[in-house]
Amino acid sequence: MSRNKLTIYNTLSSKKEIFTPIYEDFVGMYVCGPTVYSNVHLGNCRTFISFDMVYRYLLHLGYKVRYIRNITDVGHITTDTNDEVDRIGEQAKLEKMEPMEIAQKYTVYFHQIMEQFNNLSPSIEPTATGHIIEQIEWIKEILNNGFAYEINGSVYFDVLKFNDSYNYGILSGRKIEDLLSGTRDLDGQDEKRNPLDFALWKNASPEHIMKWSSPWGMGFPGWHLECTAMSSKYLGNEFDIHGGGMDLKFPHHECEIAQSTSANGKTPVQYWMHANMLTLNGKKMSKSTGNTLNPDELFSGKNQLLDKAFQPMVVRFFMLQAHYSSILDFTSEALQASEKGFNKLMEAIKTINLLPFSEKSSVDVKSLVDKFFSAMNDDFNTPILIAHLFDAVKIINSVKDGKEFLTQNDLLFLKENVECFVYNVLGLKTNQDEQNNNKLNEVMDLIIDLRKKARDSKDWPLSDFIRDRLVQVGITIKDNKESTSWI
RNA sequence: GGUUUCGUGGCCGAGAGGCUUAGGCAACGGUCUGCAAAACCGUCUACAGCGGUUCGAAUCCGCUCGAAACCUCCA
């Protein structure tokens, strides 16, 4: 099996490493999920699509995967000052709702979008608010070990103290001295002993809405802590893969490592994976700067940047044509190119079923399928996989044209693997409208039949009229030698 | 300023010391077709710049120029 050949680029070591899970056959994977205070944007989606692909391939290799992706429903402070403004609380005031209504509203939206992108559900999708007790336990442990201090009802992680015993910055490659010299002066008097220290628990003022009681008074947990608490609860103190967007590498993931290490004495994660940014106009998509595109706008085409609407699967395909660790720039033109490629691929999959088989094969499908695996084994190289799938497309079309030949076994083998990699691994599917719409199919059969009659009697005005009207409805007619199909 | 990356043909985007003509899109020529569309065949040989290492570099090293992410919430 090609399982033991899977390599993963580990951002902790900055190297590709052979993937060996802690427990044979089982993989634990944690991915940082969204903060649900507003609509997910396309950049967020890229990360989740990337890790969905990783999840799918691990499953394809036969691993039993426990995939955890959290929902951050505690609104963490927006600035490092002491003003205690949190995003969910702010949004709640803005929309005149309870904070949990905000969290619910945007969680539901998030799920809808994930489904449209054909992302599989994680095994567990824990919420930060559902794990306050666990987070408090972690703080106690870190305090016990002497790596945190309490002040005015807040608890801070002592980065300098930690760095004396361990190494703060192993993930991001930062040095304490550099970090210190780079810190800015913040407004107001800071409770922290050191600007690098981060909050494990924040004291909440009476006006603050989202708060819980703790040994240190009413407050709310620090952002970095929830992932530590939830990943360890469901995957153990040491687990295989931790993923997230590049922008979380520092400080979020660095702090997670520090928290776990300070409590357990060892680093929590074997393989750190970081999905790169989706940019718009050459700049990272970001809610705070407003440089975003929402999936809805893309699916409906209602945005100035777009010439037309795009199906979710086209967008997914577009993203998978780039490697997850590369920055990908979004443009309408690039998406249109992907749309054509996607349609070509999906058409070929349909035609596999119509191919004739021969006594002998003129192409080596086994070695082609091997290439599918080796592409994915090379740090989930989906662009290479897709390139090889297009080799398969070429073969399929050539067999259709009688220029290449395949035996029944080879044909079946090719069909199974192409379908498997396209549907199960890349998570692509044909557009919803095309599926399970028997009535439409029958009506279309009828229309094509009528048009055929018109064409047989050389009634070109009528046959073209039918074709043009269908185009207006969004259906394209394709006349082949023997038959007519539509898309 | 510091840390981490990156700069590939008209566009998107892989590759990482010597054959990948990577792949997709676009363009051009052809086959097919009532005309289209789609398919198919063919054409299009690039690695920011300047040095260096090497028998050999897009790939390694140095410098220059340019871009991004992070150092504040962020996927």
PDB file of C-alpha atoms in Angstrom, chain A residues 58-277:
ATOM      1  CA  LEU A  58      -5.995   9.992   4.629  1.00  0.00           C
ATOM      2  CA  LEU A  59      -9.324   8.185   4.545  1.00  0.00           C
ATOM      3  CA  HIS A  60      -8.568   6.997   1.038  1.00  0.00           C
ATOM      4  CA  LEU A  61      -5.317   5.497   2.299  1.00  0.00           C
ATOM      5  CA  GLY A  62      -7.378   3.518   4.773  1.00  0.00           C
ATOM      6  CA  TYR A  63      -6.648   5.403   7.965  1.00  0.00           C
ATOM      7  CA  LYS A  64      -9.270   5.812  10.624  1.00  0.00           C
ATOM      8  CA  VAL A  65      -9.179   9.555  11.049  1.00  0.00           C
ATOM      9  CA  ARG A  66     -10.576  11.574  13.899  1.00  0.00           C
ATOM     10  CA  TYR A  67     -10.872  15.023  12.457  1.00  0.00           C
ATOM     11  CA  ILE A  68     -11.590  17.846  14.894  1.00  0.00           C
ATOM     12  CA  ARG A  69     -12.428  21.328  13.712  1.00  0.00           C
ATOM     13  CA  ASN A  70     -13.546  23.794  16.330  1.00  0.00           C
ATOM     14  CA  ILE A  71     -15.992  26.655  16.305  1.00  0.00           C
ATOM     15  CA  THR A  72     -14.713  29.740  18.080  1.00  0.00           C
ATOM     16  CA  ASP A  73     -17.810  31.203  19.649  1.00  0.00           C
ATOM     17  CA  VAL A  74     -16.121  33.196  22.371  1.00  0.00           C
ATOM     18  CA  GLY A  75     -15.491  36.694  21.156  1.00  0.00           C
ATOM     19  CA  HIS A  76     -11.911  37.436  21.929  1.00  0.00           C
ATOM     20  CA  ILE A  77     -10.617  40.893  22.435  1.00  0.00           C
ATOM     21  CA  THR A  78      -9.881  42.792  19.276  1.00  0.00           C
ATOM     22  CA  THR A  79      -6.940  44.738  20.570  1.00  0.00           C
ATOM     23  CA  ASP A  80      -4.215  44.119  23.036  1.00  0.00           C
ATOM     24  CA  THR A  81      -5.290  46.969  25.209  1.00  0.00           C
ATOM     25  CA  ASN A  82      -7.556  46.513  28.170  1.00  0.00           C
ATOM     26  CA  ASP A  83     -10.741  47.737  26.576  1.00  0.00           C
ATOM     27  CA  GLU A  84     -12.310  44.289  26.453  1.00  0.00           C
ATOM     28  CA  VAL A  85     -14.097  44.734  23.171  1.00  0.00           C
ATOM     29  CA  ASP A  86     -14.875  41.347  21.708  1.00  0.00           C
ATOM     30  CA  ARG A  87     -16.072  40.668  18.192  1.00  0.00           C
ATOM     31  CA  ILE A  88     -19.044  38.526  18.981  1.00  0.00           C
ATOM     32  CA  GLY A  89     -20.214  40.889  21.700  1.00  0.00           C
ATOM     33  CA  GLU A  90     -19.814  43.823  19.326  1.00  0.00           C
ATOM     34  CA  GLN A  91     -21.704  42.087  16.568  1.00  0.00           C
ATOM     35  CA  ALA A  92     -24.442  41.151  19.051  1.00  0.00           C
ATOM     36  CA  LYS A  93     -24.938  44.815  19.901  1.00  0.00           C
ATOM     37  CA  LEU A  94     -24.865  45.734  16.240  1.00  0.00           C
ATOM     38  CA  GLU A  95     -27.462  43.156  15.234  1.00  0.00           C
ATOM     39  CA  LYS A  96     -29.407  43.511  18.508  1.00  0.00           C
ATOM     40  CA  MET A  97     -29.089  39.848  19.326  1.00  0.00           C
ATOM     41  CA  GLU A  98     -27.778  37.619  22.040  1.00  0.00           C
ATOM     42  CA  PRO A  99     -24.124  36.675  21.508  1.00  0.00           C
ATOM     43  CA  MET A 100     -25.159  33.065  21.156  1.00  0.00           C
ATOM     44  CA  GLU A 101     -27.651  34.060  18.482  1.00  0.00           C
ATOM     45  CA  ILE A 102     -24.794  35.592  16.570  1.00  0.00           C
ATOM     46  CA  ALA A 103     -22.690  32.489  17.013  1.00  0.00           C
ATOM     47  CA  GLN A 104     -25.573  30.284  15.918  1.00  0.00           C
ATOM     48  CA  LYS A 105     -26.453  32.411  12.920  1.00  0.00           C
ATOM     49  CA  TYR A 106     -22.950  32.408  11.507  1.00  0.00           C
ATOM     50  CA  THR A 107     -22.318  28.783  12.414  1.00  0.00           C
ATOM     51  CA  VAL A 108     -25.341  27.786  10.371  1.00  0.00           C
ATOM     52  CA  TYR A 109     -24.142  29.885   7.469  1.00  0.00           C
ATOM     53  CA  PHE A 110     -20.694  28.375   7.770  1.00  0.00           C
ATOM     54  CA  HIS A 111     -22.131  24.875   7.607  1.00  0.00           C
ATOM     55  CA  GLN A 112     -24.210  25.707   4.555  1.00  0.00           C
ATOM     56  CA  ILE A 113     -21.174  26.968   2.716  1.00  0.00           C
ATOM     57  CA  MET A 114     -19.054  24.000   3.765  1.00  0.00           C
ATOM     58  CA  GLU A 115     -21.744  21.719   2.396  1.00  0.00           C
ATOM     59  CA  GLN A 116     -21.895  23.575  -0.882  1.00  0.00           C
ATOM     60  CA  PHE A 117     -18.162  23.140  -1.230  1.00  0.00           C
ATOM     61  CA  ASN A 118     -18.719  19.436  -0.578  1.00  0.00           C
ATOM     62  CA  ASN A 119     -16.547  19.429   2.532  1.00  0.00           C
ATOM     63  CA  LEU A 120     -17.059  16.404   4.728  1.00  0.00           C
ATOM     64  CA  SER A 121     -18.157  17.113   8.269  1.00  0.00           C
ATOM     65  CA  PRO A 122     -15.421  16.770  10.852  1.00  0.00           C
ATOM     66  CA  SER A 123     -15.727  13.904  13.330  1.00  0.00           C
ATOM     67  CA  ILE A 124     -16.209  16.384  16.136  1.00  0.00           C
ATOM     68  CA  GLU A 125     -16.883  20.094  15.891  1.00  0.00           C
ATOM     69  CA  PRO A 126     -16.419  21.366  19.433  1.00  0.00           C
ATOM     70  CA  THR A 127     -17.192  24.886  20.568  1.00  0.00           C
ATOM     71  CA  ALA A 128     -15.053  27.048  22.792  1.00  0.00           C
ATOM     72  CA  THR A 129     -17.990  27.915  25.051  1.00  0.00           C
ATOM     73  CA  GLY A 130     -18.671  24.221  25.530  1.00  0.00           C
ATOM     74  CA  HIS A 131     -15.185  23.710  26.944  1.00  0.00           C
ATOM     75  CA  ILE A 132     -14.780  26.470  29.514  1.00  0.00           C
ATOM     76  CA  ILE A 133     -14.233  23.962  32.307  1.00  0.00           C
ATOM     77  CA  GLU A 134     -11.461  22.216  30.405  1.00  0.00           C
ATOM     78  CA  GLN A 135      -9.800  25.531  29.698  1.00  0.00           C
ATOM     79  CA  ILE A 136      -9.906  26.469  33.363  1.00  0.00           C
ATOM     80  CA  GLU A 137      -8.276  23.143  34.207  1.00  0.00           C
ATOM     81  CA  TRP A 138      -5.483  23.915  31.789  1.00  0.00           C
ATOM     82  CA  ILE A 139      -4.901  27.300  33.363  1.00  0.00           C
ATOM     83  CA  LYS A 140      -4.659  25.700  36.787  1.00  0.00           C
ATOM     84  CA  GLU A 141      -2.099  23.255  35.505  1.00  0.00           C
ATOM     85  CA  ILE A 142      -0.013  25.961  33.877  1.00  0.00           C
ATOM     86  CA  LEU A 143      -0.200  28.080  37.032  1.00  0.00           C
ATOM     87  CA  ASN A 144       0.846  25.052  39.090  1.00  0.00           C
ATOM     88  CA  ASN A 145       3.876  24.591  36.926  1.00  0.00           C
ATOM     89  CA  GLY A 146       4.798  28.213  37.422  1.00  0.00           C
ATOM     90  CA  PHE A 147       4.461  29.392  33.846  1.00  0.00           C
ATOM     91  CA  ALA A 148       1.624  31.836  34.413  1.00  0.00           C
ATOM     92  CA  TYR A 149       0.684  34.538  36.851  1.00  0.00           C
ATOM     93  CA  GLU A 150      -2.547  36.041  38.057  1.00  0.00           C
ATOM     94  CA  ILE A 151      -3.201  39.753  38.247  1.00  0.00           C
ATOM     95  CA  ASN A 152      -6.492  41.585  38.801  1.00  0.00           C
ATOM     96  CA  GLY A 153      -8.574  38.561  37.941  1.00  0.00           C
ATOM     97  CA  SER A 154      -6.673  37.821  34.748  1.00  0.00           C
ATOM     98  CA  VAL A 155      -4.112  35.122  34.145  1.00  0.00           C
ATOM     99  CA  TYR A 156      -1.222  35.588  31.758  1.00  0.00           C
ATOM    100  CA  PHE A 157       1.220  33.153  30.303  1.00  0.00           C
ATOM    101  CA  ASP A 158       4.782  34.024  31.248  1.00  0.00           C
ATOM    102  CA  VAL A 159       6.664  33.768  27.975  1.00  0.00           C
ATOM    103  CA  LEU A 160      10.085  34.695  29.318  1.00  0.00           C
ATOM    104  CA  LYS A 161       9.829  32.159  32.114  1.00  0.00           C
ATOM    105  CA  PHE A 162       8.753  29.536  29.626  1.00  0.00           C
ATOM    106  CA  ASN A 163      11.650  30.393  27.388  1.00  0.00           C
ATOM    107  CA  ASP A 164      14.080  29.735  30.234  1.00  0.00           C
ATOM    108  CA  SER A 165      13.042  26.092  30.386  1.00  0.00           C
ATOM    109  CA  TYR A 166      11.878  25.513  26.853  1.00  0.00           C
ATOM    110  CA  ASN A 167      12.069  27.237  23.544  1.00  0.00           C
ATOM    111  CA  TYR A 168       9.488  29.840  22.639  1.00  0.00           C
ATOM    112  CA  GLY A 169       9.434  30.315  18.875  1.00  0.00           C
ATOM    113  CA  ILE A 170      10.240  26.834  17.621  1.00  0.00           C
ATOM    114  CA  LEU A 171       7.385  26.890  15.132  1.00  0.00           C
ATOM    115  CA  SER A 172       7.783  30.360  13.699  1.00  0.00           C
ATOM    116  CA  GLY A 173      11.537  30.558  13.998  1.00  0.00           C
ATOM    117  CA  ARG A 174      11.381  33.699  16.079  1.00  0.00           C
ATOM    118  CA  LYS A 175      13.808  34.640  18.763  1.00  0.00           C
ATOM    119  CA  ILE A 176      12.738  36.242  21.991  1.00  0.00           C
ATOM    120  CA  GLU A 177      15.170  39.140  21.578  1.00  0.00           C
ATOM    121  CA  ASP A 178      13.857  39.921  18.108  1.00  0.00           C
ATOM    122  CA  LEU A 179      10.307  39.749  19.318  1.00  0.00           C
ATOM    123  CA  LEU A 180      11.025  42.037  22.222  1.00  0.00           C
ATOM    124  CA  SER A 181      12.689  44.627  20.068  1.00  0.00           C
ATOM    125  CA  GLY A 182       9.789  44.493  17.663  1.00  0.00           C
ATOM    126  CA  THR A 183       7.002  45.036  20.116  1.00  0.00           C
ATOM    127  CA  ARG A 184       5.139  48.260  19.988  1.00  0.00           C
ATOM    128  CA  ASP A 185       4.209  50.450  22.873  1.00  0.00           C
ATOM    129  CA  LEU A 186       0.610  49.916  23.741  1.00  0.00           C
ATOM    130  CA  ASP A 187      -1.884  52.388  25.032  1.00  0.00           C
ATOM    131  CA  GLY A 188      -2.747  52.358  28.661  1.00  0.00           C
ATOM    132  CA  GLN A 189      -0.996  50.646  31.475  1.00  0.00           C
ATOM    133  CA  ASP A 190      -0.581  46.959  30.796  1.00  0.00           C
ATOM    134  CA  GLU A 191      -1.010  44.323  33.402  1.00  0.00           C
ATOM    135  CA  LYS A 192       1.403  42.043  31.668  1.00  0.00           C
ATOM    136  CA  ARG A 193       4.892  41.683  32.960  1.00  0.00           C
ATOM    137  CA  ASN A 194       6.106  41.480  29.438  1.00  0.00           C
ATOM    138  CA  PRO A 195       4.533  42.490  26.136  1.00  0.00           C
ATOM    139  CA  LEU A 196       5.007  38.971  24.772  1.00  0.00           C
ATOM    140  CA  ASP A 197       2.875  37.432  27.500  1.00  0.00           C
ATOM    141  CA  PHE A 198      -0.563  36.387  26.408  1.00  0.00           C
ATOM    142  CA  ALA A 199      -3.850  35.981  28.221  1.00  0.00           C
ATOM    143  CA  LEU A 200      -5.022  32.607  29.436  1.00  0.00           C
ATOM    144  CA  TRP A 201      -7.932  34.165  31.252  1.00  0.00           C
ATOM    145  CA  LYS A 202      -9.265  37.690  31.032  1.00  0.00           C
ATOM    146  CA  ASN A 203     -11.141  39.445  33.763  1.00  0.00           C
ATOM    147  CA  ALA A 204     -14.494  40.726  32.492  1.00  0.00           C
ATOM    148  CA  SER A 205     -15.996  44.042  33.394  1.00  0.00           C
ATOM    149  CA  PRO A 206     -19.667  44.109  34.532  1.00  0.00           C
ATOM    150  CA  GLU A 207     -20.776  45.303  31.066  1.00  0.00           C
ATOM    151  CA  HIS A 208     -19.041  42.458  29.292  1.00  0.00           C
ATOM    152  CA  ILE A 209     -21.692  40.022  28.067  1.00  0.00           C
ATOM    153  CA  MET A 210     -19.894  36.717  27.479  1.00  0.00           C
ATOM    154  CA  LYS A 211     -18.331  35.688  30.742  1.00  0.00           C
ATOM    155  CA  TRP A 212     -18.017  32.741  33.061  1.00  0.00           C
ATOM    156  CA  SER A 213     -17.055  32.241  36.659  1.00  0.00           C
ATOM    157  CA  SER A 214     -13.618  30.920  37.432  1.00  0.00           C
ATOM    158  CA  PRO A 215     -11.225  30.668  40.361  1.00  0.00           C
ATOM    159  CA  TRP A 216     -10.035  34.135  39.343  1.00  0.00           C
ATOM    160  CA  GLY A 217     -13.457  35.705  39.107  1.00  0.00           C
ATOM    161  CA  MET A 218     -15.844  36.408  36.237  1.00  0.00           C
ATOM    162  CA  GLY A 219     -14.092  36.399  32.924  1.00  0.00           C
ATOM    163  CA  PHE A 220     -13.449  34.626  29.652  1.00  0.00           C
ATOM    164  CA  PRO A 221     -10.697  32.410  28.290  1.00  0.00           C
ATOM    165  CA  GLY A 222      -7.816  33.564  26.134  1.00  0.00           C
ATOM    166  CA  TRP A 223      -7.974  32.740  22.465  1.00  0.00           C
ATOM    167  CA  HIS A 224      -5.048  30.345  22.211  1.00  0.00           C
ATOM    168  CA  LEU A 225      -6.281  28.174  25.025  1.00  0.00           C
ATOM    169  CA  GLU A 226      -9.416  26.754  23.444  1.00  0.00           C
ATOM    170  CA  CYS A 227      -7.517  24.854  20.776  1.00  0.00           C
ATOM    171  CA  THR A 228      -5.161  23.388  23.339  1.00  0.00           C
ATOM    172  CA  ALA A 229      -8.059  22.322  25.544  1.00  0.00           C
ATOM    173  CA  MET A 230     -10.183  20.848  22.774  1.00  0.00           C
ATOM    174  CA  SER A 231      -7.429  19.126  20.816  1.00  0.00           C
ATOM    175  CA  SER A 232      -6.067  17.423  23.910  1.00  0.00           C
ATOM    176  CA  LYS A 233      -9.512  16.423  25.107  1.00  0.00           C
ATOM    177  CA  TYR A 234     -10.374  14.552  21.921  1.00  0.00           C
ATOM    178  CA  LEU A 235      -6.973  13.603  20.530  1.00  0.00           C
ATOM    179  CA  GLY A 236      -4.758  13.330  23.586  1.00  0.00           C
ATOM    180  CA  ASN A 237      -1.789  15.376  24.690  1.00  0.00           C
ATOM    181  CA  GLU A 238       0.163  14.230  21.684  1.00  0.00           C
ATOM    182  CA  PHE A 239      -1.453  13.832  18.314  1.00  0.00           C
ATOM    183  CA  ASP A 240      -0.570  13.601  14.649  1.00  0.00           C
ATOM    184  CA  ILE A 241      -1.628  16.607  12.616  1.00  0.00           C
ATOM    185  CA  HIS A 242      -2.501  20.148  13.521  1.00  0.00           C
ATOM    186  CA  GLY A 243      -3.599  22.412  10.716  1.00  0.00           C
ATOM    187  CA  GLY A 244      -4.705  25.945  10.163  1.00  0.00           C
ATOM    188  CA  GLY A 245      -4.168  29.002   8.044  1.00  0.00           C
ATOM    189  CA  MET A 246      -0.703  30.478   7.654  1.00  0.00           C
ATOM    190  CA  ASP A 247      -1.801  33.551   9.523  1.00  0.00           C
ATOM    191  CA  LEU A 248      -2.298  31.459  12.642  1.00  0.00           C
ATOM    192  CA  LYS A 249       1.264  30.181  12.731  1.00  0.00           C
ATOM    193  CA  PHE A 250       2.327  33.053  14.923  1.00  0.00           C
ATOM    194  CA  PRO A 251       1.308  33.739  17.568  1.00  0.00           C
ATOM    195  CA  HIS A 252      -1.665  31.381  17.802  1.00  0.00           C
ATOM    196  CA  HIS A 253       0.029  28.055  17.140  1.00  0.00           C
ATOM    197  CA  GLU A 254       3.234  29.102  18.833  1.00  0.00           C
ATOM    198  CA  CYS A 255       1.195  29.820  21.946  1.00  0.00           C
ATOM    199  CA  GLU A 256      -0.601  26.499  21.692  1.00  0.00           C
ATOM    200  CA  ILE A 257       2.765  24.768  21.714  1.00  0.00           C
ATOM    201  CA  ALA A 258       3.874  26.838  24.696  1.00  0.00           C
ATOM    202  CA  GLN A 259       0.705  26.063  26.626  1.00  0.00           C
ATOM    203  CA  SER A 260       0.873  22.335  26.069  1.00  0.00           C
ATOM    204  CA  THR A 261       4.563  22.156  26.716  1.00  0.00           C
ATOM    205  CA  SER A 262       4.317  24.150  29.920  1.00  0.00           C
ATOM    206  CA  ALA A 263       1.689  21.763  31.234  1.00  0.00           C
ATOM    207  CA  ASN A 264       3.006  18.450  29.917  1.00  0.00           C
ATOM    208  CA  GLY A 265       6.667  19.009  29.281  1.00  0.00           C
ATOM    209  CA  LYS A 266       6.406  17.951  25.663  1.00  0.00           C
ATOM    210  CA  THR A 267       5.258  19.372  22.377  1.00  0.00           C
ATOM    211  CA  PRO A 268       1.743  18.345  21.421  1.00  0.00           C
ATOM    212  CA  VAL A 269       1.860  17.876  17.670  1.00  0.00           C
ATOM    213  CA  GLN A 270       3.850  15.647  15.313  1.00  0.00           C
ATOM    214  CA  TYR A 271       3.067  17.390  12.046  1.00  0.00           C
ATOM    215  CA  TRP A 272       2.109  21.036  11.738  1.00  0.00           C
ATOM    216  CA  MET A 273       0.475  21.946   8.463  1.00  0.00           C
ATOM    217  CA  HIS A 274      -0.308  25.444   7.275  1.00  0.00           C
ATOM    218  CA  ALA A 275      -2.566  26.260   4.380  1.00  0.00           C
ATOM    219  CA  ASN A 276      -1.640  29.401   2.562  1.00  0.00           C
ATOM    220  CA  MET A 277      -3.662  32.517   1.931  1.00  0.00           C
TER     221      MET A 277
END
